[in-house]
Each structure stands twice: as structure tokens, then as C-alpha cells.
Amino acid sequence: MELGGDSVPDSYDFTSIERKWQDYWRERSLFHVERREDRPKFYYLDMYPYPSGELHMGHVRNYIIGDAFARYKTMQGFNVLHPMGWDSLGLPTENAAIKFGVHPVQWTEQCVGIMKQQFDRLGISYDWSREIDTSDPEYYGWTQWLFLQLYNSGLAYRGPGLVNWCPECGTVLANEQVVGGRCERCDTLVERTTREQWFFKITDYAEALLEDLELLEHWPERVVRMQEHWIGRSEGFSFTLEIEGLDEEMEVFTTRIDTIYGLTFMVLAPEHPLTSRLTGGTEFEEPVQQFCQRAMAESVMERTAEDTEVEGVFTGAHAIHPLTGERVPIWVANYVMMDYGTGAIMAVPAHDQRDFEFARKYDMPVVPVIQPEGAELDGETMTEAYIGDGEQVNSARFSGQSNRAAMEQIADHMEAEGLGHRDVSYRLRDWCISRQRYWGAPIPVIYCDECGIVPVPEEELPVMLPEDAEFTVTGDSPLSRHEEFMQVQCPRCGRPARREADTMDTFVYSAWYYLRYPSPHEDEAPFNRDDVEYWLPVDQYVGGIEHATGHLMYSRFITKVLHDLGWVSFREPFARLFTQGMVYKDGAKMSKSRGNVVTPDEINDEYGADTGRLFSLFVGPADQDTEWSDESVIGAHRFLWRVWRLATENMGAWNADFRADLPSDGSEEQRQIRRKSHQTILKVTDDFEEMRFNTAIAAIMELSNDLASFVQEMDAEDAADRAVFSEGLWTLVVLLSPITPHICDELWARMGLEPSLVEEQWPEADEGLAEEETITIVVQINGKVRDNIDVPAGTDMDDVVELALEREKVAKYVEGKEIAKTIKVPEKLINLVVS
RNA sequence: GCCGGAGUGGCGGAACUGGUAGACGCACCAGACUCAAAAUCUGGCGGUGGUCAACCCACUGUGCGGGUUCGAAUCCCGCCUCCGGCACCA
């Protein structure tokens, strides 16, 4: 089917109408906002995209959600900031540029051009005067400034660390960029390696990030839970053990200090530095080294796969139990991870399943120190570890009480003896921000042989990314081969020095972009503080769930840092968060690589932008995934055409001054249609507030259907009928306008109203008129619906019971029986319990 | 394993704090219009049955099994399936 704009008569001329209104809005700068004190502010933010040039209806959905909401808030009288920008600097863009054989600068320019046009054709109400582009030196210079603030506060450091290495992308990745052991961008298995990198000390904020989750009342529960898990706080005890015959100690963390008397061996992670120090020069050196190398060579996937068996090797060394003084063997095993806790554990096989399996495999003693109620554990015969609570046994003077109490006492005792301390461990790792890639902001530091690491002075920012660098992927920083870039004078001593060749990760730029929109052209500071204080926090943030533990965590972190440095007054950047669902087609997520995309341009050409907008919001709840359906698109279009005809074919009955002619009482039909109009305002307002666009649209469709029926019956000469119809049509067009703004503005103009609906006030319902006059009361007998009775609103329920008993249907069931109980729910139902 | 979420007609989905299950839309069926088709308009549409022409009536029905209640898609207990997140986390 083809409905190509003006070429086919079977629709309205959406092509020229949409262009006309887009021009109208742009020419009058209707979406431009400035600070103003006469209206409450509302900062609506969509997560900005990276310019891929592949905008499809899946992406479009969240921009439509945002646009409908922003337009609604504007009509409600808010001063709405609704900006858009480009996450153009970083790996995604660079990879795309390499793939298509162009320079990232060109690629960005090209894609931004295309996407901006697509947004405009969709009629999205962005304030383009605030557009930001992270690859603009203006922007990334301030990102470098941000780096320096962290560096100067001790929150950015360079150091060796166990990092994720993507061999395909030739760079390290943050933990948050590894999904299921694979690179989130190219799906390659990630390797673990130790490399010098730049880190942001997000772990310093672990507690604050966790605690402040409580402030995020309007965030989806699951995102809060995901962050909680990601931070992974656990309370326990840290202590050190001496190593027999060596001037070394090992530190461990445990959540079960109550089980310390059941400690029968120690285990190190294969990456643990002690492994070589313990075995150096001994007969164990070779087997241990072999084991460690083999374990470390395994990818994250292999190492942690469910069916991977616990495996290890003895180091020949022994540690001294801090409480009993016993010698316990030290092993190395694959089931201990270097990046959690201390990379070493105390093994209590009786009360930890992995330790248990390990002990059985290598024939080590299992000593129960907690006895479950009603059972007697025997280390020789038990078949699995007991991890529950019980009575403390075999634990010197701590025996004979509950293990919970013993846990506290043992901790007290060890703290008093200076053997260790209560501690908290987090799963969260420091944020690795350096990348061995070209397309990013150079990390603003200089290496001087004399002075060491020297930060670039703020006044020398931005450190420009040279456009003429070779940026092929080799596994080390492309900038290191650009001599002109690398050679620099040390800002401190003036001697020749070299620049840092690594660039910053994409997520650093997006961790603060929401602070830039309020003053996008500020050149004295990253942002104008008054503007930020006026607009922030973001009142409503919308984006994909995939950013739950990455971007959203980083942004919260950066905001907290800026708060602590005195740059902003708030601790959380996003007051409300909404995660929109994805669009699937043929059972798979829409994506160009799968070849199942529908582009907004196709829809615009065939049905018009309003149809695409309406469909995107009508398919289902906005926070749920949904399946693309060509049929439903046609359905959406049909509805718009019906609205078009309802309005244009009944212009004779339209009266712009309808309010003067509205009947104070009116006929049954008139009252009914007025009630529907006002009910629809209430329903749609309510739904918009909670972003339930699908049900809002259903309500508008009902109003439209009722109006269409009314039109059949009405007298086009009768002033009251005309007024009632006009009120309904007026309501319909206003309520629909945030969703399908072009057709609505066109109808609005044809109805002789002005200016654009963009500047119209959101309607307020007359609650009195919305109230039902007649209420249907359901009559149940023993909980089964047997009849229903229409009564005037406010009828006493006792009277309803009387009425019900007179009904034939009811009598049939009640006859000859006794009414044991009568349930009366006002305005709703009665239930006669008979026996 | 732990943590979130979901399971309702042929399909997408409605159903406020327990109160007529299936709004709205798609698909489908019938009718009107048409030479015909498309489009449009009108009506029907969970299942089974009652002599169903019709109105009508009965039973049954929200993943499964129990329970609470006058009354359960909704609350409780126990399961199953699917989706998402985390995971040898010490």
C-alpha cells in the first residue's frame, strides 16, 4: 500500500503540513528557552546518542517519548529545557569511522547532519541553540579540566591494575564495559592483564553512591537494585597472617569471622604477588608458576564458567593461624579472584562450599565449628558445607553460644589484640578511564624525567587532539607515534618532556554533559554556576536500561565529586529516571547489522511523522519492550485520518467561541458528550504525568469515536449542539497535540485558532461535568454477577438492594432462600449471600 | 545460586487502593457503498453448550496447584516458564 502524501487522495496531505509547521516552529524559535523566574523550570533530558547515522524507529521511540512529555510540560506552564547533543568522541565513533574509511571528524559531521535532519522531520522540540558535541575542543577541553580537578583531589591516579583488555579494539576497558566476559562494543572475549592505566577513584565514593540511592525515589526499582549489586557492599573482618619462616604476611577479608576456628588452609589467587615470593627458589616454584600461568591465561569466561572445577596447587609455605598458632598450608587456586577482597582467603571447608570441594579434592581436614540445630556435623562424613547459623563449637572460649554472638565476640577480641579490624569490602572497582585509542580527549598530563607526572596547567587547555594522526588499531596509543604532539616542555622545569598518549574513555564525556546544556557556550568555566543551579537537577531523565551500572553510576559519581569540590549544590544529578523499552522486529532487537530496521524516513514518507509518533507511543507501555508491527502503523495512520475528517468535514458545526453557547444543562446527549470531553482531560493528564501514553491515546480515541457518533445525530444549526461538539473537538486537538503536533497545529489553524498549540495552555477539566450522572450497580448473588441496575449517582445502596430484589433475575436466585449477608459497595455493587 | 520484572482473546495490550475481565487498536467475519477491488462506513468477535435466526440464558476462562475473602488477573503459600542484571564475592 502506498499513501504517498499528495500523490494519493486517500489521506490528508501530511507531507506538506508537517514541513509547514516544522518551518513555523523554527522560524519563531518556539523551542528556545532561557532562564525565567515567572514559571517553574523543568529540565527534561534524553540520553544523547553517538552519531551513528543509523537512526531507526527503535531509537526514535525514546525521543518521541521525550518530545511528547516535554511538549506536555510546556503546555502546563513549565519553562522546559529540552536539549540534544552528540556523544561523538570515543570508541563507537572511531570504530565506525574506521569501518567506513573516513576520518572521525568527517564521520561525525556527516552523521550529525543526517540525524539532526531526522529529528527535525519528526518534529521534535529541541532547543538547538544548546546543541553540544563532545568532539568539539570546547567541550572536551572542559572534560580535561574535569580530569585535572580529580587529579588535584587525589581522585585520579595512574597505576598498575588488573584490567580488561579487548584484543579486537586494542584497548583496555572499564569493568562496566565488559558484558558477560565480552567487550560490549565488539563482543570479543575480554582478556585480563596487568597494565599501567589511569583510574578514577570511584571506590572512594562507594558508600556515598550506595547511601544516596535512597534519595532516588523516582528511579525504577530495578536500576537501584542493579547499582546496589554493582557496588556490592559486604561487611566483614580483615586480618593478617604471618607466614612461617618468611618476613611476609598475607591479608585476608572474611564475612564469616565466626568460622575462623574452622580455618584449615589458606588460598591465594593465581595473580597474587605472594605466589612467587613464597615459592621463589623452592621445589614448588615451577609447579606453582605453571599453574598460575595456565589459570591466568584463561579468559574471564572460562575462569568463571559454572562447570569450571576448583583446582589448585600447594605452595609449600605455611601461615600461622592468628588465634590458635597452628600452621596452615597456603595453596593457590583458580577459584580465588585477585580483584575482590585481598585476592587471598581463609578457607573454612566445613562452612563454605567451594572450600569444601577443594578440601575433599586435595584431602585436607574439614573442621566444623558451627552445629546446626538438631544435627551433628562430622568433618569426616559431611557431604556439603553448612553455611547456616547454629551453635558455636570447637572454638575455644567462644564455643557454646550462637555463632552470631560468637562473631561479634571474636571480632572484639581480635580488634583488642590488634590482630585485625572490622571492615567493609566492595565489589565496585576503580574506574579505568584511559584508552589506547586515537579518537578521544588526550589525558592532560606530561611526563618529565625530572618532575615525574606533571598535570597540564588549566590555562593550556584544551590539549588538542591532532587531526593528522594515524589511528589504526595496533594495541598501543596511536598518539605516541605523533612526535609533534608528544614533544612538549615540562610546565614545571621547562625541560623536554613527553605527553600522555592515552585518551579518555567515552563515558568520561557523558558523565557531565547534562551540566553543559544550561550554558553550552560558557568559555570561562565548564558551566555557568547560576544556570546550573537554576536548571539542575534534571527533572526527568530518559534512556536505555543498558546504562544502569555504567553511565548512570559515573554521572552520579562525577556529580558528587563536583559537589564536594563546591561546584554544584546538589548530590544527585537525575531526580527522576525512566528507562524506555526497546523495539524488536521479527523477534530481534532492531539493528542495522541484523537488517531488521525500519527508519523514520520510510515512515515519514509513507505515513508522515505524526503516524510514526502516534504508533511509537501507542504500541504499549513506554518502559516495556515492544514488537514492531506494520499493521499497527497503518492503524495509527487511519486514526489520524479519521480525526482529520472529523474536524475538516464538520467545520460547518465548529464554533470557535463555543464557550458562550455551552448549554448549562442540555440534553442527555449533550451532557454525555461534555462528560466525555472532561473525563478525557482528566484521564489524559493523569496518564501523561506517569508517561502512560498508550492509555492516554486510547482515551483520546474513545473521545474521537464518541464525537463521530455525536456528529451523526446532532443538529448543525443548533447552537448548543454546535458548542458541545466544538468543545469536544477543541479538547481532542489540544490533548493530542503533544503526541502528533503537526496535524494538530494544522487543524488548530483551520479552526481559526492561534497561535500554535505549542503556546497553548493545557486544558483543565471541570470535575463536576466529568462526573457520571447514572451509575451501573452490579448485582452479585454469592459473588457471581447476575444482573446490573442503572441508578442515579448518589442513590442510597439500601434502595439499590430494594430495587435488586424486585428484579426477576435476582428473584430467581433468591427465591426460597435466606439472605445471610448483604455486601454493599457504594457506587459499585451489591452482593447478596444466600444459602 | 542471588536480585529485579513478566506470564490475560488469534495479536499488541486495558482493568484505580480486591468489586461487571478483555478498554483502545490490529487481525478476522458479516453487511453497506462499488461493475469490481481498494479505501471508507455499520455491526459482530474469549471458549463451550442451551433447538442459539434474534434478544436471551448457563457453565467456563487471566501460566500451574492450593489458600484467604461475600467476591481474586489483583492478596498469601508452593511450583513452572520466559526476560533482564549479578555471580567460584571469600
Coordinates of N, CA and C in Angstrom, one line a residue, chain A residues 527-599:
Chain A
F527 N 30.8 25.3 33.2 CA 29.4 25.7 33.1 C 29.2 26.9 33.9
N528 N 28.1 27.6 33.6 CA 27.8 28.8 34.4 C 27.0 28.3 35.7
R529 N 27.6 28.7 36.8 CA 27.0 28.1 38.0 C 25.6 28.5 38.3
D530 N 25.3 29.7 38.0 CA 23.9 30.2 38.2 C 22.9 29.4 37.3
D531 N 23.3 29.2 36.1 CA 22.5 28.5 35.1 C 22.3 27.1 35.6
V532 N 23.4 26.5 36.1 CA 23.3 25.1 36.6 C 22.4 25.0 37.8
E533 N 22.5 25.9 38.7 CA 21.7 25.9 39.9 C 20.2 26.2 39.5
Y534 N 20.0 26.9 38.5 CA 18.6 27.1 38.1 C 18.0 25.9 37.5
W535 N 18.7 25.2 36.6 CA 18.1 24.1 35.8 C 18.2 22.7 36.5
L536 N 19.3 22.5 37.2 CA 19.6 21.2 37.7 C 18.9 21.0 39.1
P537 N 18.6 19.8 39.6 CA 18.9 18.5 38.9 C 17.9 18.3 37.7
V538 N 18.3 17.4 36.8 CA 17.4 17.0 35.7 C 16.1 16.5 36.3
D539 N 15.0 17.1 35.9 CA 13.7 16.7 36.5 C 13.3 15.3 35.9
Q540 N 13.6 15.1 34.7 CA 13.2 13.8 34.1 C 14.3 13.4 33.1
Y541 N 14.9 12.2 33.4 CA 15.9 11.7 32.5 C 15.4 10.4 31.9
V542 N 15.6 10.2 30.6 CA 15.1 9.1 29.9 C 16.1 8.4 29.1
G543 N 16.3 7.1 29.2 CA 17.2 6.4 28.4 C 17.1 4.9 28.5
G544 N 18.1 4.2 28.0 CA 18.0 2.7 28.0 C 18.5 2.1 29.3
I545 N 18.0 1.0 29.6 CA 18.4 0.3 30.8 C 19.8 -0.2 30.8
E546 N 20.4 -0.2 29.6 CA 21.8 -0.7 29.5 C 22.8 0.2 30.2
H547 N 22.3 1.4 30.5 CA 23.2 2.3 31.2 C 23.1 2.3 32.7
A548 N 22.4 1.3 33.2 CA 22.1 1.3 34.7 C 23.4 1.3 35.5
T549 N 24.4 0.5 35.2 CA 25.5 0.5 36.1 C 26.8 1.2 35.5
G550 N 26.6 1.7 34.3 CA 27.7 2.4 33.7 C 27.5 3.9 33.8
H551 N 27.0 4.5 32.7 CA 26.8 5.9 32.6 C 26.1 6.5 33.8
L552 N 25.1 5.9 34.3 CA 24.3 6.4 35.4 C 25.1 6.4 36.7
M553 N 26.0 5.4 36.9 CA 26.8 5.4 38.0 C 27.9 6.5 37.9
Y554 N 28.5 6.6 36.8 CA 29.6 7.5 36.6 C 29.1 9.0 36.8
S555 N 27.9 9.2 36.2 CA 27.3 10.6 36.3 C 27.1 10.9 37.8
R556 N 26.6 10.0 38.5 CA 26.3 10.2 39.9 C 27.6 10.5 40.6
F557 N 28.6 9.7 40.3 CA 30.0 9.9 40.9 C 30.5 11.3 40.6
I558 N 30.5 11.7 39.4 CA 31.1 13.0 39.0 C 30.3 14.1 39.7
T559 N 29.0 14.0 39.7 CA 28.2 15.0 40.4 C 28.6 15.1 41.9
K560 N 28.8 14.0 42.5 CA 29.2 14.0 43.9 C 30.6 14.7 44.1
V561 N 31.5 14.3 43.2 CA 32.8 14.9 43.2 C 32.7 16.5 43.1
L562 N 31.9 16.9 42.1 CA 31.8 18.3 41.9 C 31.1 19.0 43.1
H563 N 30.2 18.3 43.7 CA 29.5 18.8 44.9 C 30.5 19.0 46.0
D564 N 31.4 17.9 46.2 CA 32.4 18.0 47.3 C 33.4 19.1 47.0
L565 N 33.7 19.4 45.7 CA 34.6 20.4 45.4 C 34.0 21.8 45.4
G566 N 32.7 21.8 45.7 CA 32.0 23.1 45.8 C 31.5 23.7 44.5
W567 N 31.4 22.9 43.4 CA 31.0 23.4 42.2 C 29.5 23.3 42.0
V568 N 28.9 22.4 42.6 CA 27.4 22.3 42.5 C 26.8 22.1 43.9
S569 N 25.6 22.4 44.1 CA 25.0 22.3 45.4 C 24.2 21.0 45.6
F570 N 24.0 20.2 44.6 CA 23.2 19.0 44.7 C 24.1 17.8 44.6
R571 N 23.7 16.7 45.2 CA 24.5 15.5 45.2 C 24.0 14.4 44.2
E572 N 22.8 14.6 43.7 CA 22.3 13.7 42.7 C 21.9 14.4 41.4
P573 N 22.3 14.0 40.2 CA 22.0 14.8 39.0 C 20.6 14.5 38.5
F574 N 20.1 13.3 38.7 CA 18.8 13.0 38.0 C 17.7 12.6 39.0
A575 N 16.8 13.5 39.1 CA 15.7 13.3 40.1 C 14.8 12.1 39.7
R576 N 14.4 12.1 38.5 CA 13.5 11.1 38.0 C 14.2 10.4 36.9
L577 N 14.1 9.1 36.8 CA 14.6 8.3 35.7 C 13.5 7.4 35.1
F578 N 13.5 7.4 33.8 CA 12.6 6.5 33.2 C 13.4 5.7 32.1
T579 N 13.3 4.4 32.2 CA 14.0 3.6 31.2 C 13.0 3.0 30.2
Q580 N 13.2 3.5 28.9 CA 12.2 3.1 27.9 C 12.6 1.7 27.3
G581 N 11.6 1.0 26.8 CA 11.8 -0.3 26.3 C 12.4 -0.2 24.9
M582 N 12.8 -1.4 24.4 CA 13.4 -1.4 23.1 C 12.4 -1.9 22.1
V583 N 12.7 -1.6 20.8 CA 11.8 -2.1 19.8 C 12.4 -3.3 19.1
Y584 N 11.6 -4.3 19.0 CA 12.0 -5.5 18.3 C 11.3 -5.7 17.0
K585 N 11.9 -6.4 16.1 CA 11.2 -6.7 14.8 C 11.6 -8.1 14.4
D586 N 10.7 -8.9 14.0 CA 10.9 -10.3 13.7 C 11.7 -11.0 14.9
G587 N 11.3 -10.6 16.1 CA 11.8 -11.3 17.2 C 13.2 -10.8 17.7
A588 N 13.8 -9.9 17.0 CA 15.2 -9.5 17.4 C 15.2 -7.9 17.6
K589 N 16.1 -7.5 18.4 CA 16.3 -6.1 18.6 C 16.6 -5.4 17.3
M590 N 15.9 -4.3 17.0 CA 16.2 -3.6 15.7 C 17.6 -3.2 15.6
S591 N 18.3 -3.6 14.6 CA 19.7 -3.1 14.4 C 20.1 -3.3 13.0
K592 N 20.9 -2.4 12.5 CA 21.3 -2.4 11.1 C 22.0 -3.8 10.8
S593 N 22.8 -4.3 11.7 CA 23.6 -5.5 11.4 C 22.6 -6.7 11.2
R594 N 21.5 -6.7 11.8 CA 20.5 -7.8 11.7 C 19.6 -7.5 10.4
G595 N 19.7 -6.3 9.9 CA 18.9 -6.0 8.7 C 17.4 -5.9 9.0
N596 N 17.0 -5.6 10.2 CA 15.6 -5.6 10.5 C 15.1 -4.2 11.0
V597 N 15.8 -3.2 10.4 CA 15.4 -1.8 10.8 C 14.3 -1.2 10.0
V598 N 13.6 -0.4 10.6 CA 12.6 0.5 9.9 C 13.1 1.9 10.3
T599 N 13.4 2.7 9.2 CA 13.9 4.0 9.5 C 12.7 5.0 9.6

